[in-house]
Each structure stands twice: as C-alpha cells, then as structure tokens.
Amino acid sequence: MPIDFEGRTAIVTGAGGGLGRVYALELAKRGARVVINDLGGAVDGEGRSSTAAEKVCDEIEQNGGTALANSADVTNEAEVADMVQDAQSKFGRVDILINNAGILRDKSFHKMTMADWEKVVAVHLTGAAVCTRAVWPVMREQAYGRVVMTTSPSGLCGNFGQANYGAAKAGLWGLMNTLALEGAKYNIHTNCIAPTAVTRMTEELLDASSTQTLKPENVAPAVLFLCSDQAPNKIVIMAAGGSYSVAQLIETPGLHLPQEERTPEGIAARFERIRSLEGGYSSSSAFDHVANLLKAPRDE
Ligand code: NAD
C-alpha cells in the first residue's frame, strides 16, 4: 500500500537542517502540510535565528508543498503552545509530531559541568515532553496521532563523552514506553527512531568517507513509516546507511531462587544462568514484567 500524508499536518522540530529537514521535505512530497520548527542556533544550543526554518519552508513551497516556518524553542512552553495554535489555525489539525530538535555538549563525565548536563537534557528530553504535551490533547480529541521520539545509539548502547546526551536519549525511550501505553486507546502511536547520519552535529564524529552512505535520506523512510497510518506502537527503529533494525528490551527468563539462596553469593554462583538470553522475552508493561519475572524457572 502506498503511504501518503494527504490531509495530514506534521510538526517537525529542529527541521531547519540535517535529518529534520529531510523528514520535512519527504513528508511534504507525500502531501503533508508541515510545520518547520527550528530555533536556528549552533550545535551547542547557543544563539537563535529564524532563517533556518524559513529556508526549509521556502524549499518546500518552491517544490509545490505547503509549509509553515516556526522558530519556537522546544523547551519554552509558551512558544510551543503558540506553534501548535498556529498550526491548528492554518491547517486545522495536528496529526504528526516528530521530536527531532537536538544539541550536543560532549565531554567526558568528569569534565562535564551541570550546566552542560541540564542544557542537553532540557532540549532533548524536556523539549520532547513540552512539544508532545502541547499536541497530546489535540490528538486525543481527534482520536489520531503519530509521535516520533528521536533516541540514539548513544542512549541505547552508550558512547564515550556523551553522558548527558546518552541519558537524555535513553530518557526519550522511557517516555515513549509510557506514552505508547497511554495513547493507545486514542489511536495515538508513539515510537522512536535511533538514526545515524552525517549532519552538522556528527560531521566531526563520523568518518568523512561515510557521508554518502550515512545520508539523512537513508533514515527518512523509517521515520515516514513511523508517522504513517500503518505505524506500529512502542517500537524503536534503528536506521543507518540503508539498513534498518528494531531495538528492544529482552529480559532473560532468569531463575527463581529458594529462600536460603537469596544472597549475593547465591546470585554470583548463578549469574551466568541468570544472564543467559536463551528463552528471553519482552514484557509489554511494568506489571507484565513483574508477572513474568515471578514465573521465572525454579533453580532446581
Ligand atoms: P542538526 O544539528 O542538523 O539538527 C538539529 C536541529 O535542532 C538544528 O537545526 C537545531 O537548530 C535544532 N534545535 C536545537 N535546539 C533547538 C531548540 N531548543 N528548539 C528548536 N530547535 C532546536 O543535527 P541532526 O543530526 O540532524 O540531529 C537531529 C536529531 O537526531 C537530534 O535529536 C539528534 O540528537 C538525533 N540524532 C542524530 C544522529 C546522527 O547521526 N546525526 C544520531 C543519533 C541521534
């Protein structure tokens, strides 16, 4: 089935460049009206300009699409509320939110200031919560919504020098887990993308020879799928260079220990069995996890 976005309105945060710009162009090509949000600052979050958002908006309009430029700071509740209000008054509804805005302040943890910690967590994690809260009542009311959180291999796998960024990105995965449960009965699906692409944010981190392979255009198909009517719910798609995978939490079946073995030594003696992935499973919620864990095989 072809996927199109005719009649849909999407807000893409941080769409003035990099990955967000490509998502916005592709959504517009397939019929969506797109709000191009971007604060227009530097990679570390300093500065502000409306030019980045306006340029992408012009690009879409020149291609015959419909777009609206917006330079709200995703961490500012009042500015985000105005953005959603504008989208509704110009386009009538908001169906899709891609939380993509982000910054970097890389340093090894012992050199990181709390200011660098707070700014990165604020833009990625709190910014996504602010934007999602602003569209949530609209999506509930219309019984339709698609929300994409941008997590990262750094958050899911770890990356030297990115304690602040990795924590924020893993937090977005946690936010998705709960919003996917809360939104399900309103047909609001929340998923994550974990992209890798050469952009201004990563050009110094990724090998220059990978620019062609690791282009944002290779991530966009997964994001558009997560924004579509066919979107799953509570899924993390990892995308890089034309390869796509799903990341998910697998619990080991574990072991149920008799009372006298519930000691640190008892755990140490069985740790290889406790950690064995054979027969592993995923729990659908925290309660499901407890129910599953209590059924762990007995240590005979
Ligand atoms: P990018 O720097 O080109 O894009 C990020 C955009 O967010 C910028 O245009 C910036 O102006 C905007 N922005 C920053 N703070 C903002 C704020 N407070 N309000 C509104 N806009 C703001 O980098 P990118 O690589 O395209 O990153 C897009 C997203 O993908 C980010 O969340 C990033 O963490 C994530 N990501 C990227 C990669 C990668 O390999 N490029 C890997 C994992 C995750």
CSV table of C-alpha atoms and ligand atoms in Angstrom, one decimal:
chain,number,residue,atom,x,y,z
A,1,MET,CA,0.0,0.0,0.0
A,2,PRO,CA,1.5,3.4,-0.9
A,3,ILE,CA,1.9,5.6,2.1
A,4,ASP,CA,0.7,9.2,1.7
A,5,PHE,CA,0.0,12.0,4.1
A,6,GLU,CA,-2.7,13.9,2.2
A,7,GLY,CA,-4.8,15.8,4.7
A,8,ARG,CA,-2.3,15.3,7.5
A,9,THR,CA,-0.4,18.1,9.3
A,10,ALA,CA,3.0,17.3,10.7
A,11,ILE,CA,5.2,19.3,13.1
A,12,VAL,CA,8.9,18.5,12.8
A,13,THR,CA,11.1,20.1,15.4
A,14,GLY,CA,14.7,21.0,14.6
A,15,ALA,CA,13.8,20.8,10.9
A,16,GLY,CA,16.0,23.7,9.7
A,17,GLY,CA,18.8,21.3,8.7
A,18,GLY,CA,20.2,17.8,9.0
A,19,LEU,CA,17.7,14.9,9.5
A,20,GLY,CA,14.7,17.1,10.3
A,21,ARG,CA,14.9,19.0,7.0
A,22,VAL,CA,14.9,15.7,5.1
A,23,TYR,CA,11.9,14.3,7.1
A,24,ALA,CA,10.0,17.5,6.4
A,25,LEU,CA,10.8,17.5,2.6
A,26,GLU,CA,9.7,13.9,2.3
A,27,LEU,CA,6.5,14.4,4.3
A,28,ALA,CA,5.6,17.4,2.1
A,29,LYS,CA,6.4,15.4,-1.1
A,30,ARG,CA,3.8,12.9,0.1
A,31,GLY,CA,1.1,15.5,0.7
A,32,ALA,CA,1.6,16.6,4.4
A,33,ARG,CA,1.3,20.2,5.5
A,34,VAL,CA,4.5,20.6,7.5
A,35,VAL,CA,5.4,23.0,10.3
A,36,ILE,CA,9.1,23.5,10.1
A,37,ASN,CA,10.3,24.3,13.6
A,38,ASP,CA,13.9,25.3,14.3
A,39,LEU,CA,15.5,27.6,16.8
A,40,GLY,CA,18.3,28.2,14.4
A,41,GLY,CA,21.2,28.1,16.9
A,42,ALA,CA,24.6,26.5,16.9
A,43,VAL,CA,25.3,22.8,17.6
A,44,ASP,CA,25.8,23.5,21.3
A,45,GLY,CA,22.5,25.3,21.5
A,46,GLU,CA,23.9,28.9,21.6
A,47,GLY,CA,22.2,31.6,19.5
A,48,ARG,CA,18.9,31.9,17.7
A,49,SER,CA,17.7,32.8,14.2
A,50,SER,CA,14.5,32.2,12.2
A,51,THR,CA,16.5,31.8,8.9
A,52,ALA,CA,17.0,28.0,9.1
A,53,ALA,CA,13.3,27.3,9.4
A,54,GLU,CA,12.3,29.8,6.8
A,55,LYS,CA,14.8,28.4,4.2
A,56,VAL,CA,13.4,24.9,4.5
A,57,CYS,CA,9.8,26.3,4.4
A,58,ASP,CA,10.7,28.1,1.1
A,59,GLU,CA,12.3,25.0,-0.3
A,60,ILE,CA,9.0,23.0,0.3
A,61,GLU,CA,6.9,25.8,-1.1
A,62,GLN,CA,9.1,26.0,-4.2
A,63,ASN,CA,8.5,22.3,-4.7
A,64,GLY,CA,4.8,22.9,-4.6
A,65,GLY,CA,4.3,21.8,-1.0
A,66,THR,CA,2.7,23.5,2.0
A,67,ALA,CA,4.7,24.5,5.0
A,68,LEU,CA,4.9,27.0,7.8
A,69,ALA,CA,8.1,28.2,9.4
A,70,ASN,CA,8.4,28.5,13.2
A,71,SER,CA,11.3,29.3,15.4
A,72,ALA,CA,9.9,28.3,18.8
A,73,ASP,CA,12.4,27.0,21.4
A,74,VAL,CA,11.1,23.5,22.1
A,75,THR,CA,11.9,24.0,25.8
A,76,ASN,CA,9.7,27.0,26.1
A,77,GLU,CA,6.1,26.0,26.8
A,78,ALA,CA,4.5,29.3,25.8
A,79,GLU,CA,6.4,29.4,22.4
A,80,VAL,CA,5.5,25.8,21.7
A,81,ALA,CA,1.8,26.4,22.6
A,82,ASP,CA,1.8,29.3,20.1
A,83,MET,CA,3.3,27.0,17.5
A,84,VAL,CA,0.6,24.4,17.9
A,85,GLN,CA,-2.1,27.1,17.9
A,86,ASP,CA,-0.7,28.5,14.6
A,87,ALA,CA,-0.6,25.0,13.1
A,88,GLN,CA,-4.2,24.4,14.1
A,89,SER,CA,-5.4,27.8,12.8
A,90,LYS,CA,-3.6,27.5,9.5
A,91,PHE,CA,-4.1,23.8,8.9
A,92,GLY,CA,-7.0,22.7,11.1
A,93,ARG,CA,-5.3,19.8,12.9
A,94,VAL,CA,-2.0,18.3,14.0
A,95,ASP,CA,-1.6,14.6,13.2
A,96,ILE,CA,2.1,14.0,13.4
A,97,LEU,CA,4.9,15.3,15.8
A,98,ILE,CA,8.5,14.4,15.1
A,99,ASN,CA,10.6,15.4,18.2
A,100,ASN,CA,13.9,15.8,16.4
A,101,ALA,CA,15.4,19.1,17.8
A,102,GLY,CA,18.7,18.5,19.5
A,103,ILE,CA,22.1,19.8,20.5
A,104,LEU,CA,25.4,18.4,21.7
A,105,ARG,CA,27.8,19.3,24.5
A,106,ASP,CA,30.2,16.4,24.5
A,107,LYS,CA,32.7,16.0,27.3
A,108,SER,CA,33.9,13.1,29.4
A,109,PHE,CA,31.7,12.9,32.5
A,110,HIS,CA,34.4,14.1,35.0
A,111,LYS,CA,34.8,17.3,32.9
A,112,MET,CA,31.1,17.9,32.3
A,113,THR,CA,29.5,20.8,34.1
A,114,MET,CA,26.0,20.5,35.4
A,115,ALA,CA,25.1,23.4,33.0
A,116,ASP,CA,26.2,21.1,30.1
A,117,TRP,CA,24.1,18.3,31.6
A,118,GLU,CA,21.0,20.4,32.1
A,119,LYS,CA,21.0,22.1,28.7
A,120,VAL,CA,21.3,18.8,26.8
A,121,VAL,CA,18.6,17.1,28.9
A,122,ALA,CA,16.4,20.2,28.6
A,123,VAL,CA,16.5,20.3,24.8
A,124,HIS,CA,16.2,16.6,24.0
A,125,LEU,CA,14.1,15.2,26.8
A,126,THR,CA,12.2,18.1,28.3
A,127,GLY,CA,11.8,19.7,24.9
A,128,ALA,CA,10.2,16.5,23.5
A,129,ALA,CA,7.9,16.3,26.6
A,130,VAL,CA,6.9,20.0,26.1
A,131,CYS,CA,6.1,19.5,22.5
A,132,THR,CA,4.2,16.2,23.0
A,133,ARG,CA,2.2,17.7,25.8
A,134,ALA,CA,1.1,20.6,23.6
A,135,VAL,CA,-0.2,18.3,20.8
A,136,TRP,CA,-1.5,15.5,23.1
A,137,PRO,CA,-5.0,17.0,23.8
A,138,VAL,CA,-5.4,17.7,20.1
A,139,MET,CA,-4.5,14.2,19.1
A,140,ARG,CA,-6.7,12.7,21.9
A,141,GLU,CA,-9.7,14.8,20.8
A,142,GLN,CA,-9.3,13.8,17.1
A,143,ALA,CA,-8.5,10.2,18.1
A,144,TYR,CA,-5.5,10.1,15.8
A,145,GLY,CA,-1.8,10.9,16.4
A,146,ARG,CA,1.6,9.7,15.4
A,147,VAL,CA,4.5,10.8,17.7
A,148,VAL,CA,8.2,10.0,16.9
A,149,MET,CA,10.8,10.5,19.6
A,150,THR,CA,14.5,10.7,18.4
A,151,THR,CA,16.6,8.4,20.6
A,152,SER,CA,20.1,7.5,19.6
A,153,PRO,CA,22.6,4.6,19.6
A,154,SER,CA,24.4,6.7,22.2
A,155,GLY,CA,21.4,6.4,24.5
A,156,LEU,CA,20.7,2.7,23.8
A,157,CYS,CA,24.3,1.4,23.6
A,158,GLY,CA,26.4,4.1,25.3
A,159,ASN,CA,29.1,6.4,23.7
A,160,PHE,CA,32.2,7.8,25.3
A,161,GLY,CA,31.9,11.5,26.1
A,162,GLN,CA,28.1,11.7,25.8
A,163,ALA,CA,26.8,11.1,29.4
A,164,ASN,CA,24.4,14.0,29.2
A,165,TYR,CA,23.2,13.2,25.6
A,166,GLY,CA,23.0,9.5,26.2
A,167,ALA,CA,21.0,9.9,29.4
A,168,ALA,CA,18.6,12.3,27.6
A,169,LYS,CA,18.3,9.9,24.6
A,170,ALA,CA,17.6,6.9,26.8
A,171,GLY,CA,15.0,9.0,28.6
A,172,LEU,CA,13.2,9.5,25.3
A,173,TRP,CA,12.9,5.7,25.0
A,174,GLY,CA,11.4,5.7,28.5
A,175,LEU,CA,9.0,8.5,27.6
A,176,MET,CA,7.9,6.5,24.5
A,177,ASN,CA,7.3,3.4,26.6
A,178,THR,CA,4.7,5.1,28.7
A,179,LEU,CA,3.1,7.4,26.1
A,180,ALA,CA,2.6,4.4,23.8
A,181,LEU,CA,0.5,2.8,26.6
A,182,GLU,CA,-1.4,5.9,27.5
A,183,GLY,CA,-2.1,6.9,23.8
A,184,ALA,CA,-3.1,3.5,22.5
A,185,LYS,CA,-6.8,3.9,23.2
A,186,TYR,CA,-6.9,7.3,21.4
A,187,ASN,CA,-5.1,5.8,18.4
A,188,ILE,CA,-2.0,7.8,19.2
A,189,HIS,CA,1.0,5.7,18.4
A,190,THR,CA,4.4,6.7,19.8
A,191,ASN,CA,7.6,5.2,18.5
A,192,CYS,CA,11.4,6.0,18.5
A,193,ILE,CA,13.9,6.5,15.7
A,194,ALA,CA,17.6,5.9,16.5
A,195,PRO,CA,19.3,7.4,13.5
A,196,THR,CA,22.9,7.6,12.3
A,197,ALA,CA,23.6,10.1,9.6
A,198,VAL,CA,26.3,12.7,8.7
A,199,THR,CA,24.9,16.1,9.6
A,200,ARG,CA,26.5,19.2,11.1
A,201,MET,CA,26.0,17.5,14.5
A,202,THR,CA,28.0,14.4,13.6
A,203,GLU,CA,30.4,15.6,10.8
A,204,GLU,CA,33.3,15.6,13.3
A,205,LEU,CA,32.4,12.3,14.9
A,206,LEU,CA,31.7,10.2,11.8
A,207,ASP,CA,34.2,9.3,9.2
A,208,ALA,CA,34.0,11.8,6.2
A,209,SER,CA,34.2,8.8,3.8
A,210,SER,CA,30.8,7.7,5.1
A,211,THR,CA,29.0,10.9,4.1
A,212,GLN,CA,27.4,9.3,1.0
A,213,THR,CA,26.3,6.1,2.8
A,214,LEU,CA,25.2,7.7,6.0
A,215,LYS,CA,23.0,10.3,4.5
A,216,PRO,CA,19.8,11.5,6.2
A,217,GLU,CA,17.8,10.4,3.2
A,218,ASN,CA,18.5,6.8,4.3
A,219,VAL,CA,16.8,7.4,7.7
A,220,ALA,CA,13.7,9.2,6.4
A,221,PRO,CA,11.9,6.1,5.1
A,222,ALA,CA,11.8,4.6,8.6
A,223,VAL,CA,10.6,7.9,10.1
A,224,LEU,CA,7.8,8.3,7.5
A,225,PHE,CA,6.7,4.7,8.2
A,226,LEU,CA,6.5,5.6,11.9
A,227,CYS,CA,4.4,8.7,11.0
A,228,SER,CA,2.0,6.8,8.8
A,229,ASP,CA,-1.4,5.2,9.3
A,230,GLN,CA,0.5,1.8,9.3
A,231,ALA,CA,2.8,2.9,12.2
A,232,PRO,CA,3.4,0.3,14.9
A,233,ASN,CA,3.3,1.4,18.6
A,234,LYS,CA,6.1,1.4,21.1
A,235,ILE,CA,8.8,0.4,18.6
A,236,VAL,CA,12.4,1.6,18.3
A,237,ILE,CA,13.7,1.6,14.7
A,238,MET,CA,17.5,2.0,14.3
A,239,ALA,CA,18.5,3.3,10.8
A,240,ALA,CA,21.8,3.9,9.2
A,241,GLY,CA,23.1,3.8,5.6
A,242,GLY,CA,20.1,1.9,4.2
A,243,SER,CA,19.9,-0.7,7.0
A,244,TYR,CA,17.0,-0.9,9.4
A,245,SER,CA,16.6,-2.9,12.6
A,246,VAL,CA,14.4,-2.9,15.7
A,247,ALA,CA,15.9,-2.4,19.2
A,248,GLN,CA,14.0,-3.9,22.1
A,249,LEU,CA,14.5,-4.8,25.7
A,250,ILE,CA,14.9,-8.5,26.1
A,251,GLU,CA,14.7,-10.0,29.6
A,252,THR,CA,16.3,-13.3,30.4
A,253,PRO,CA,14.0,-16.0,31.7
A,254,GLY,CA,16.0,-15.7,35.0
A,255,LEU,CA,15.9,-18.0,37.9
A,256,HIS,CA,13.6,-18.2,41.0
A,257,LEU,CA,15.8,-19.0,44.0
A,258,PRO,CA,14.9,-20.8,47.2
A,259,GLN,CA,14.9,-18.5,50.3
A,260,GLU,CA,18.2,-19.7,51.6
A,261,GLU,CA,19.9,-19.0,48.2
A,262,ARG,CA,18.8,-15.3,48.0
A,263,THR,CA,22.2,-14.0,48.9
A,264,PRO,CA,24.8,-12.1,47.0
A,265,GLU,CA,26.8,-15.3,46.9
A,266,GLY,CA,23.8,-17.2,45.6
A,267,ILE,CA,23.4,-14.6,42.7
A,268,ALA,CA,27.2,-14.7,42.0
A,269,ALA,CA,27.2,-18.5,41.8
A,270,ARG,CA,24.3,-18.5,39.2
A,271,PHE,CA,25.0,-15.3,37.4
A,272,GLU,CA,25.8,-17.0,34.1
A,273,ARG,CA,22.4,-18.7,34.1
A,274,ILE,CA,20.6,-15.6,35.3
A,275,ARG,CA,22.0,-13.6,32.4
A,276,SER,CA,21.5,-16.2,29.7
A,277,LEU,CA,19.4,-14.9,26.9
A,278,GLU,CA,18.1,-18.3,25.9
A,279,GLY,CA,14.3,-18.2,26.0
A,280,GLY,CA,14.4,-14.4,26.6
A,281,TYR,CA,11.2,-12.4,26.2
A,282,SER,CA,9.9,-8.8,26.2
A,283,SER,CA,7.3,-7.5,28.7
A,284,SER,CA,4.6,-5.2,27.5
A,285,SER,CA,4.5,-3.1,30.6
A,286,ALA,CA,5.9,-2.9,34.1
A,287,PHE,CA,3.1,-5.0,35.6
A,288,ASP,CA,3.6,-7.6,32.8
A,289,HIS,CA,7.3,-7.7,33.7
A,290,VAL,CA,6.6,-8.5,37.4
A,291,ALA,CA,4.1,-11.2,36.4
A,292,ASN,CA,6.7,-12.7,34.0
A,293,LEU,CA,9.5,-12.5,36.5
A,294,LEU,CA,7.6,-14.2,39.2
A,295,LYS,CA,7.2,-17.1,36.8
A,296,ALA,CA,11.0,-17.5,36.4
A,297,PRO,CA,12.1,-21.1,36.3
A,298,ARG,CA,12.9,-22.6,39.7
A,299,ASP,CA,16.6,-23.2,40.4
A,300,GLU,CA,16.4,-27.0,41.0
B,1,NAD,P1,21.3,19.1,13.4
B,1,NAD,O1,22.1,19.9,14.3
B,1,NAD,O2,21.5,19.3,11.9
B,1,NAD,O3,19.8,19.3,13.7
B,1,NAD,C1,19.2,19.6,15.0
B,1,NAD,C2,18.4,20.8,14.8
B,1,NAD,O4,17.7,21.1,16.1
B,1,NAD,C3,19.2,22.1,14.5
B,1,NAD,O5,18.7,22.6,13.2
B,1,NAD,C4,18.9,23.0,15.7
B,1,NAD,O6,18.9,24.4,15.3
B,1,NAD,C5,17.6,22.5,16.2
B,1,NAD,N1,17.4,22.9,17.6
B,1,NAD,C6,18.4,22.8,18.6
B,1,NAD,N2,17.8,23.2,19.8
B,1,NAD,C7,16.6,23.6,19.5
B,1,NAD,C8,15.5,24.1,20.3
B,1,NAD,N3,15.7,24.3,21.6
B,1,NAD,N4,14.3,24.3,19.7
B,1,NAD,C9,14.1,24.1,18.4
B,1,NAD,N5,15.1,23.6,17.6
B,1,NAD,C10,16.3,23.4,18.1
B,1,NAD,O7,21.6,17.5,13.8
B,1,NAD,P2,20.9,16.2,13.3
B,1,NAD,O8,22.0,15.2,13.2
B,1,NAD,O9,20.0,16.4,12.1
B,1,NAD,O10,20.0,15.8,14.6
B,1,NAD,C11,18.6,15.6,14.5
B,1,NAD,C12,18.2,14.7,15.7
B,1,NAD,O11,18.7,13.4,15.5
B,1,NAD,C13,18.8,15.2,17.1
B,1,NAD,O12,17.8,14.9,18.1
B,1,NAD,C14,20.0,14.3,17.2
B,1,NAD,O13,20.3,14.1,18.6
B,1,NAD,C15,19.4,13.0,16.7
B,1,NAD,N6,20.5,12.0,16.3
B,1,NAD,C16,21.3,12.3,15.3
B,1,NAD,C17,22.2,11.3,14.9
B,1,NAD,C18,23.2,11.5,13.8
B,1,NAD,O14,23.9,10.6,13.5
B,1,NAD,N7,23.1,12.6,13.0
B,1,NAD,C19,22.4,10.1,15.7
B,1,NAD,C20,21.5,9.9,16.7
B,1,NAD,C21,20.5,10.9,17.0
